[in-house]
Amino acid sequence: QVLLVESGGGLVQAGGSLRLSCAASGRTIRTYAMGWFRQGLGKEREFVSAISWTDDSTYYADSVRGRFTISRDNAKNTVYLQLSSLNPEDTAVYYCAAAFMATNRALSRMSQTLYNYWGQGTQVTVSS
């Protein structure tokens, strides 16, 4: 019922920045918490960041806190992930996900099982 399409990935040098976008369609994301996950080659998908639907509280994995910023624009039905100070370890496919009416406590657990809908992913490659 909710289609999520990521964009903005690409090739960037270490220390550089990118802004990823997640455009939703089908219904408003107003009542969905939104999250970003990533999966590197040969690795499991891991939590990156999430933003609440109730009060815009944000959550970050330790590995990205201070470097990445999640935001949402409900009027545009879009969620963003600003990536800065990138390093090669950030290379991965980045996925957008939506969790219907997820509580902040649930979001803080950073579990992917919370999310109902997933995008197709966008590749971020950081060269050294």
XYZ file of N, CA and C in Angstrom:
384
model
N 0.818 -1.211 0.000
C 0.000 0.000 0.000
C 0.848 1.256 0.000
N 2.094 1.150 0.443
C 3.011 2.273 0.447
C 4.219 1.904 -0.397
N 4.434 2.668 -1.443
C 5.589 2.480 -2.294
C 6.663 3.478 -1.899
N 7.855 2.980 -1.659
C 8.982 3.817 -1.275
C 10.061 3.710 -2.338
N 10.539 4.849 -2.793
C 11.563 4.888 -3.825
C 12.703 5.775 -3.364
N 13.870 5.174 -3.202
C 15.054 5.917 -2.787
C 15.766 6.499 -4.003
N 16.455 7.593 -3.782
C 17.284 8.193 -4.810
C 18.396 8.989 -4.142
N 19.360 9.399 -4.934
C 20.430 10.244 -4.433
C 21.745 9.538 -4.182
N 21.762 8.231 -4.318
C 23.003 7.509 -4.128
C 23.974 7.770 -5.263
N 25.203 7.346 -5.058
C 26.214 7.536 -6.074
C 27.597 7.290 -5.525
N 28.580 7.705 -6.296
C 29.984 7.557 -5.939
C 30.507 8.869 -5.379
N 31.147 8.796 -4.230
C 31.675 9.987 -3.583
C 33.009 9.648 -2.934
N 33.891 10.619 -2.870
C 35.178 10.426 -2.228
C 35.040 10.476 -0.711
N 35.962 9.814 -0.037
C 35.984 9.862 1.416
C 36.006 11.311 1.897
N 35.220 11.581 2.915
C 35.086 12.924 3.429
C 33.975 13.720 2.788
N 33.400 13.200 1.732
C 32.358 13.902 1.016
C 30.981 13.691 1.604
N 29.984 14.219 0.892
C 28.608 14.201 1.369
C 27.653 13.788 0.267
N 26.522 13.261 0.677
C 25.414 12.935 -0.201
C 24.124 13.156 0.553
N 23.051 13.430 -0.172
C 21.732 13.465 0.416
C 20.853 12.443 -0.275
N 20.365 11.499 0.494
C 19.454 10.496 -0.010
C 18.019 10.936 0.218
N 17.160 10.613 -0.732
C 15.744 10.915 -0.621
C 14.941 9.630 -0.701
N 13.825 9.622 -0.011
C 12.887 8.511 -0.053
C 11.509 9.087 -0.309
N 11.014 8.906 -1.516
C 9.709 9.416 -1.902
C 8.659 8.330 -1.720
N 7.613 8.646 -0.977
C 6.543 7.697 -0.709
C 5.322 8.025 -1.555
N 4.607 6.993 -1.944
C 3.359 7.163 -2.666
C 2.374 6.093 -2.220
N 1.117 6.309 -2.517
C 0.078 5.375 -2.108
C -0.732 5.880 -0.935
N -0.059 6.466 0.033
C -0.715 7.093 1.167
C 0.270 7.992 1.891
N -0.245 8.833 2.749
C 0.617 9.753 3.476
C 1.498 9.002 4.460
N 2.698 9.527 4.657
C 3.601 8.950 5.646
C 3.415 9.586 7.015
N 2.424 10.427 7.159
C 2.220 11.158 8.404
C 2.137 10.254 9.622
N 1.528 9.087 9.454
C 1.352 8.172 10.572
C 2.362 7.025 10.554
N 3.429 7.210 9.839
C 4.495 6.213 9.783
C 5.797 6.790 10.314
N 6.417 6.064 11.231
C 7.816 6.328 11.503
C 8.623 5.872 10.294
N 9.684 6.571 10.020
C 10.496 6.263 8.848
C 11.916 5.944 9.274
N 12.500 4.991 8.585
C 13.845 4.579 8.929
C 14.713 4.367 7.706
N 15.999 4.370 7.964
C 16.993 4.031 6.954
C 17.838 2.872 7.461
N 18.063 1.924 6.587
C 18.935 0.799 6.851
C 19.948 0.710 5.722
N 20.987 -0.061 5.934
C 21.963 -0.253 4.871
C 22.514 -1.664 4.928
N 23.006 -2.106 3.787
C 23.577 -3.435 3.690
C 24.807 -3.390 2.802
N 25.954 -3.647 3.394
C 27.188 -3.735 2.639
C 27.369 -5.117 2.038
N 28.304 -5.225 1.117
C 28.574 -6.504 0.468
C 28.966 -7.558 1.490
N 28.285 -8.690 1.437
C 28.594 -9.782 2.337
C 28.209 -9.541 3.774
N 27.433 -8.505 4.042
C 27.044 -8.171 5.399
C 25.526 -8.205 5.548
N 25.087 -8.286 6.778
C 23.668 -8.218 7.070
C 23.178 -6.779 7.020
N 21.896 -6.634 6.762
C 21.302 -5.309 6.789
C 21.338 -4.762 8.214
N 21.705 -3.502 8.353
C 21.826 -2.903 9.664
C 21.087 -1.577 9.741
N 20.652 -1.268 10.933
C 19.961 -0.018 11.197
C 20.907 1.155 11.044
N 20.401 2.235 10.458
C 21.166 3.459 10.317
C 20.530 4.598 11.107
N 19.252 4.853 10.841
C 18.590 5.988 11.471
C 17.086 5.831 11.365
N 16.356 6.525 12.236
C 14.897 6.533 12.199
C 14.387 7.866 12.710
N 13.167 8.202 12.307
C 12.521 9.428 12.758
C 11.069 9.134 13.086
N 10.623 9.656 14.215
C 9.285 9.392 14.716
C 8.214 10.082 13.891
N 7.003 9.520 13.932
C 5.856 10.151 13.287
C 5.095 11.067 14.234
N 5.374 10.967 15.541
C 4.635 11.740 16.524
C 5.301 13.058 16.882
N 6.607 13.038 17.093
C 7.287 14.233 17.567
C 8.626 14.490 16.880
N 8.898 13.779 15.802
C 10.124 13.939 15.026
C 11.382 13.584 15.804
N 11.233 12.805 16.864
C 12.415 12.289 17.542
C 13.252 11.482 16.568
N 14.553 11.567 16.717
C 15.452 10.868 15.811
C 16.324 9.879 16.554
N 16.752 8.869 15.829
C 17.564 7.800 16.384
C 18.651 7.470 15.375
N 19.851 7.191 15.892
C 20.985 6.925 15.028
C 21.804 5.760 15.557
N 22.314 4.973 14.635
C 23.311 3.990 15.005
C 24.575 4.706 15.459
N 25.291 4.087 16.384
C 26.510 4.704 16.898
C 27.504 5.018 15.781
N 27.523 4.187 14.761
C 28.495 4.335 13.696
C 28.265 5.569 12.827
N 27.055 6.141 12.880
C 26.748 7.280 12.023
C 26.374 8.532 12.791
N 26.154 8.413 14.072
C 25.746 9.570 14.868
C 26.767 10.695 14.765
N 26.273 11.889 14.491
C 27.138 13.035 14.307
C 27.546 13.272 12.875
N 27.359 12.282 12.021
C 27.708 12.409 10.609
C 26.489 12.409 9.697
N 25.460 11.660 10.069
C 24.251 11.551 9.263
C 23.114 12.293 9.952
N 22.195 12.815 9.159
C 21.029 13.500 9.687
C 19.786 13.044 8.937
N 18.805 12.562 9.679
C 17.535 12.163 9.087
C 16.525 13.290 9.266
N 15.672 13.465 8.283
C 14.617 14.468 8.366
C 13.431 14.009 7.535
N 12.301 14.660 7.744
C 11.114 14.306 6.972
C 10.344 15.553 6.597
N 9.660 15.468 5.478
C 8.792 16.527 5.002
C 7.473 15.868 4.644
N 6.550 15.885 5.580
C 5.278 15.191 5.370
C 4.486 15.788 4.209
N 4.610 17.090 3.996
C 3.899 17.728 2.898
C 4.363 17.201 1.553
N 5.625 16.828 1.468
C 6.183 16.263 0.241
C 6.186 14.747 0.254
N 5.742 14.164 1.366
C 5.723 12.711 1.513
C 7.107 12.120 1.252
N 8.107 12.783 1.813
C 9.487 12.429 1.538
C 10.306 12.437 2.816
N 11.225 11.500 2.908
C 12.177 11.413 4.006
C 13.575 11.533 3.425
N 14.460 12.162 4.170
C 15.810 12.397 3.700
C 16.829 11.823 4.674
N 17.981 11.501 4.143
C 19.129 11.153 4.955
C 20.332 11.905 4.404
N 20.801 12.861 5.183
C 21.985 13.615 4.817
C 23.216 12.887 5.340
N 24.095 12.506 4.453
C 25.312 11.794 4.800
C 26.493 12.733 4.634
N 27.303 12.859 5.657
C 28.491 13.692 5.588
C 29.666 12.949 6.209
N 30.855 13.498 5.972
C 32.080 12.878 6.477
C 32.117 11.391 6.161
N 31.797 11.079 4.940
C 31.692 9.684 4.540
C 33.051 9.004 4.507
N 33.049 7.747 4.841
C 34.239 6.924 4.753
C 33.897 5.633 4.026
N 34.888 4.884 3.573
C 34.599 3.668 2.801
C 33.716 2.664 3.522
N 33.716 2.666 4.842
C 32.862 1.751 5.589
C 31.386 2.087 5.452
N 31.075 3.258 4.933
C 29.688 3.630 4.682
C 29.170 3.087 3.362
N 30.029 2.484 2.570
C 29.614 1.915 1.295
C 28.595 0.813 1.522
N 27.438 0.949 0.900
C 26.353 -0.009 1.089
C 25.184 0.384 0.204
N 24.226 -0.525 0.105
C 22.923 -0.177 -0.433
C 22.088 0.355 0.720
N 21.536 1.529 0.556
C 20.746 2.169 1.587
C 19.265 2.011 1.282
N 18.522 1.526 2.268
C 17.103 1.250 2.122
C 16.271 2.158 3.018
N 15.201 2.662 2.471
C 14.204 3.399 3.221
C 13.102 2.441 3.658
N 12.539 2.665 4.834
C 11.489 1.804 5.344
C 10.478 2.611 6.146
N 9.248 2.095 6.225
C 8.157 2.753 6.932
C 7.557 1.815 7.967
N 7.306 2.337 9.164
C 6.737 1.569 10.268
C 5.478 2.257 10.755
N 4.349 1.607 10.574
C 3.060 2.215 10.887
C 2.891 2.464 12.376
N 2.732 3.734 12.734
C 2.440 4.167 14.096
C 3.374 3.561 15.131
N 4.625 3.411 14.768
C 5.601 2.852 15.694
C 5.861 3.812 16.849
N 5.948 3.269 18.050
C 6.255 4.084 19.217
C 7.735 4.435 19.235
N 8.054 5.494 19.944
C 9.454 5.879 20.064
C 10.268 4.805 20.775
N 9.653 4.151 21.753
C 10.360 3.074 22.426
C 10.704 1.965 21.439
N 9.755 1.624 20.564
C 10.029 0.599 19.566
C 11.123 1.049 18.609
N 11.076 2.301 18.196
C 12.090 2.810 17.282
C 13.478 2.750 17.890
N 13.557 2.995 19.182
C 14.854 3.004 19.844
C 15.513 1.637 19.859
N 14.737 0.591 19.655
C 15.296 -0.759 19.608
C 16.020 -1.023 18.295
N 15.742 -0.231 17.290
C 16.473 -0.259 16.026
C 16.335 -1.582 15.281
N 15.200 -2.230 15.442
C 14.957 -3.521 14.806
C 14.272 -3.342 13.456
N 14.746 -4.053 12.467
C 14.150 -3.973 11.147
C 12.776 -4.620 11.081
N 12.457 -5.512 12.026
C 11.176 -6.199 12.008
C 10.013 -5.260 12.258
N 10.276 -4.078 12.736
C 9.243 -3.098 13.011
C 8.634 -2.516 11.740
N 9.340 -2.572 10.651
C 8.972 -1.823 9.460
C 8.115 -2.637 8.507
N 7.069 -1.997 8.005
C 6.075 -2.661 7.175
C 6.391 -2.607 5.684
N 7.038 -1.542 5.260
C 7.306 -1.326 3.850
C 8.753 -0.948 3.648
N 9.278 -1.376 2.506
C 10.686 -1.158 2.182
C 10.846 -0.692 0.751
N 11.806 0.181 0.544
C 12.153 0.590 -0.798
C 13.114 -0.389 -1.446
N 13.483 -0.077 -2.679
C 14.351 -0.966 -3.444
C 15.825 -0.748 -3.158
N 16.156 0.358 -2.539
C 17.527 0.653 -2.187
C 18.232 1.533 -3.198
N 19.220 2.264 -2.725
C 20.072 3.070 -3.577
C 21.519 2.877 -3.149
N 22.400 2.716 -4.118
C 23.792 2.393 -3.837
C 24.581 3.636 -3.474
N 25.311 3.553 -2.381
C 26.267 4.580 -1.989
C 27.642 3.939 -1.969
N 28.549 4.491 -2.738
C 29.909 3.991 -2.789
C 30.869 5.115 -2.416
N 31.695 4.867 -1.422
C 32.654 5.850 -0.938
C 34.048 5.346 -1.261
N 34.769 6.096 -2.046
C 36.114 5.712 -2.450
C 37.137 6.352 -1.525
N 38.249 5.658 -1.348
C 39.329 6.158 -0.510
C 40.415 6.835 -1.313
